[in-house]
Amino acid sequence: MKVTVDLDKCSDHGQCVFAAPDVFALNSRGELTFRDVAKGTYVSGELDEDLRDSIEEAIDVCPMQAIEIED
Ligand code: SF4
């Protein structure tokens, strides 16, 4: 399982960080840390299945519908 985040849609408000803190974080500028390593669409490495529930919660709470799971 991988997670993708459309950084063009993301508004950096951080709801995903509260839902899935093991996957999402904000940097010192208050931006999603994925912006430090990607532009456009961020694609994660392979993630542990144990994280699926929290990622699905992040998908549900993301106001911009920027997060998706790739199986
Ligand atoms: S919840 Fe969605 S819009 Fe907000 S920071 Fe996370 S990915 Fe970006």
XYZ file of N, CA, C and O and ligand atoms in Angstrom:
292
model
N 0.845 -1.201 0.000
C 0.000 0.000 0.000
C 0.872 1.240 0.000
O 1.826 1.340 0.766
N 0.518 2.167 -0.886
C 1.193 3.469 -0.891
C 0.142 4.554 -0.708
O -1.038 4.335 -0.976
N 0.575 5.732 -0.266
C -0.348 6.849 -0.175
C 0.128 7.931 -1.147
O 1.337 8.133 -1.320
N -0.824 8.554 -1.828
C -0.490 9.677 -2.685
C -1.199 10.929 -2.160
O -2.301 10.839 -1.620
N -0.541 12.058 -2.310
C -1.146 13.339 -1.921
C -0.961 14.312 -3.070
O 0.162 14.564 -3.521
N -2.077 14.837 -3.552
C -2.037 15.858 -4.597
C -1.693 17.191 -3.928
O -2.543 17.823 -3.296
N -0.443 17.588 -4.044
C 0.026 18.792 -3.342
C -0.542 20.065 -3.957
O -0.495 21.125 -3.329
N -1.079 19.967 -5.180
C -1.736 21.133 -5.769
C -3.118 21.359 -5.157
O -3.612 22.481 -5.115
N -3.743 20.270 -4.679
C -5.039 20.394 -3.998
C -4.871 20.712 -2.520
O -5.685 21.400 -1.926
N -3.823 20.171 -1.897
C -3.627 20.269 -0.442
C -3.533 21.727 -0.002
O -2.873 22.541 -0.648
N -4.207 22.023 1.117
C -4.205 23.391 1.642
C -3.430 23.513 2.955
O -3.508 24.545 3.621
N -2.720 22.441 3.349
C -1.792 22.477 4.494
C -2.463 22.772 5.828
O -1.814 23.277 6.740
N -3.749 22.454 5.957
C -4.380 22.734 7.239
C -4.137 21.646 8.270
O -4.366 21.851 9.453
N -3.693 20.487 7.819
C -3.163 19.494 8.741
C -4.147 18.534 9.368
O -3.791 17.819 10.304
N -5.371 18.458 8.880
C -6.302 17.484 9.452
C -5.736 16.065 9.358
O -5.960 15.241 10.242
N -5.025 15.782 8.288
C -4.444 14.447 8.108
C -3.414 14.138 9.187
O -3.234 12.973 9.565
N -2.746 15.151 9.688
C -1.716 14.952 10.714
C -2.357 14.438 12.003
O -1.799 13.573 12.679
N -3.536 14.953 12.323
C -4.230 14.486 13.523
C -4.779 13.080 13.315
O -4.780 12.264 14.226
N -5.227 12.785 12.101
C -5.821 11.474 11.823
C -4.766 10.378 11.720
O -4.987 9.253 12.163
N -3.622 10.701 11.125
C -2.598 9.680 10.872
C -1.206 10.271 11.127
O -0.425 10.487 10.207
N -0.876 10.501 12.396
C 0.403 11.159 12.718
C 1.636 10.329 12.380
O 2.738 10.882 12.304
N 1.445 9.025 12.153
C 2.600 8.205 11.761
C 2.930 8.365 10.284
O 3.974 7.888 9.825
N 2.040 9.002 9.541
C 2.236 9.140 8.091
C 2.423 10.599 7.695
O 3.280 10.923 6.859
N 1.625 11.482 8.305
C 1.598 12.886 7.885
C 2.183 13.775 8.989
O 1.955 13.537 10.175
N 2.908 14.822 8.571
C 3.456 15.781 9.533
C 3.576 17.137 8.844
O 3.606 17.232 7.611
N 3.618 18.166 9.665
C 3.851 19.517 9.140
C 5.293 19.916 9.433
O 5.857 19.559 10.468
N 5.894 20.685 8.535
C 7.267 21.150 8.761
C 7.238 22.481 9.529
O 6.172 22.966 9.928
N 8.393 23.065 9.718
C 8.497 24.282 10.533
C 7.790 25.470 9.888
O 7.484 26.455 10.552
N 7.503 25.358 8.599
C 6.760 26.426 7.908
C 5.258 26.163 7.929
O 4.483 26.902 7.323
N 4.850 25.096 8.613
C 3.438 24.759 8.694
C 2.902 24.122 7.431
O 1.696 24.111 7.200
N 3.806 23.577 6.620
C 3.380 22.902 5.392
C 3.535 21.390 5.574
O 4.375 20.931 6.362
N 2.765 20.643 4.816
C 2.933 19.194 4.815
C 4.389 18.869 4.450
O 4.935 19.415 3.489
N 5.023 17.997 5.222
C 6.446 17.715 4.990
C 6.706 17.125 3.610
O 7.824 17.209 3.106
N 5.673 16.562 2.989
C 5.875 15.989 1.654
C 6.280 17.071 0.656
O 6.870 16.766 -0.383
N 5.958 18.325 0.955
C 6.369 19.419 0.060
C 7.888 19.582 0.032
O 8.431 20.186 -0.900
N 8.564 19.072 1.077
C 10.024 19.168 1.114
C 10.673 18.212 0.108
O 11.845 18.379 -0.240
N 9.919 17.199 -0.306
C 10.517 16.155 -1.147
C 9.804 15.961 -2.482
O 10.266 15.165 -3.301
N 8.687 16.660 -2.694
C 7.946 16.427 -3.939
C 7.206 17.681 -4.370
O 6.879 18.536 -3.552
N 6.953 17.760 -5.666
C 6.064 18.786 -6.213
C 4.978 18.061 -6.995
O 5.188 16.949 -7.476
N 3.819 18.676 -7.135
C 2.737 18.002 -7.853
C 2.115 16.940 -6.980
O 1.417 17.263 -6.030
N 2.395 15.689 -7.275
C 1.837 14.594 -6.490
C 2.942 13.872 -5.735
O 3.920 13.410 -6.336
N 2.782 13.769 -4.414
C 3.695 12.984 -3.595
C 3.252 11.530 -3.619
O 2.065 11.238 -3.464
N 4.184 10.610 -3.793
C 3.900 9.176 -3.703
C 4.809 8.591 -2.643
O 6.042 8.724 -2.733
N 4.231 7.950 -1.652
C 5.033 7.386 -0.560
C 5.735 6.118 -1.004
O 5.430 5.555 -2.065
N 6.616 5.626 -0.176
C 7.112 4.265 -0.315
C 6.041 3.299 0.180
O 4.943 3.709 0.562
N 6.377 2.026 0.163
C 5.439 0.997 0.624
C 5.193 1.171 2.122
O 6.154 1.276 2.894
N 3.923 1.246 2.511
C 3.574 1.475 3.917
C 2.977 0.218 4.535
O 2.352 -0.590 3.850
N 3.157 0.097 5.844
C 2.651 -1.048 6.585
C 1.122 -1.057 6.591
O 0.491 -0.005 6.734
N 0.553 -2.238 6.432
C -0.913 -2.369 6.442
C -1.534 -1.857 7.739
O -2.693 -1.455 7.762
N -0.760 -1.891 8.817
C -1.285 -1.414 10.106
C -1.701 0.056 10.028
O -2.453 0.531 10.884
N -1.185 0.778 9.042
C -1.476 2.208 8.929
C -2.753 2.486 8.136
O -3.198 3.629 8.064
N -3.344 1.428 7.554
C -4.461 1.655 6.628
C -5.625 2.400 7.288
O -6.187 3.328 6.721
N -6.024 1.959 8.485
C -7.191 2.585 9.119
C -6.972 4.076 9.336
O -7.861 4.897 9.083
N -5.778 4.439 9.820
C -5.528 5.856 10.086
C -5.444 6.646 8.776
O -5.903 7.790 8.699
N -4.910 6.038 7.729
C -4.848 6.731 6.441
C -6.260 6.916 5.871
O -6.585 7.978 5.328
N -7.099 5.889 6.026
C -8.479 6.041 5.547
C -9.203 7.145 6.316
O -10.015 7.883 5.744
N -8.881 7.286 7.595
C -9.471 8.385 8.358
C -8.959 9.728 7.817
O -9.719 10.694 7.682
N -7.666 9.791 7.486
C -7.112 11.019 6.915
C -7.803 11.360 5.594
O -8.111 12.527 5.323
N -8.054 10.325 4.777
C -8.764 10.549 3.514
C -10.141 11.151 3.791
O -10.570 12.095 3.125
N -10.818 10.620 4.813
C -12.173 11.092 5.134
C -12.175 12.541 5.610
O -13.109 13.286 5.314
N -11.162 12.928 6.376
C -11.194 14.273 6.960
C -10.517 15.328 6.082
O -10.663 16.527 6.334
N -9.781 14.896 5.060
C -9.094 15.878 4.206
C -10.133 16.730 3.461
O -10.903 16.200 2.652
N -10.177 18.028 3.711
C -11.210 18.864 3.091
C -11.008 19.053 1.588
O -11.931 19.459 0.890
N -9.813 18.762 1.110
C -9.516 18.994 -0.302
C -9.547 17.707 -1.124
O -9.255 17.718 -2.316
N -9.841 16.587 -0.470
C -9.840 15.273 -1.139
C -8.524 15.064 -1.900
O -8.507 14.638 -3.060
N -7.435 15.356 -1.198
C -6.110 15.318 -1.826
C -5.389 13.991 -1.635
O -4.366 13.753 -2.274
N -5.924 13.127 -0.751
C -5.207 11.908 -0.368
C -5.879 10.697 -1.003
O -7.095 10.580 -1.005
N -5.059 9.767 -1.507
C -5.579 8.502 -2.019
C -4.655 7.379 -1.596
O -3.451 7.593 -1.375
N -5.218 6.175 -1.514
C -4.422 4.960 -1.288
C -4.236 4.261 -2.612
O -5.172 4.146 -3.403
N -3.000 3.804 -2.861
C -2.714 2.963 -4.027
C -2.385 1.582 -3.523
O -1.431 1.406 -2.768
N -3.154 0.583 -3.923
C -2.862 -0.797 -3.495
C -1.970 -1.493 -4.508
O -1.879 -1.107 -5.643
S -5.814 17.089 5.296
Fe -5.595 17.208 3.075
S -5.514 19.395 2.623
Fe -5.086 19.157 4.808
S -2.863 19.026 4.994
Fe -3.641 16.938 4.839
S -3.568 16.454 2.644
Fe -3.413 18.661 2.843
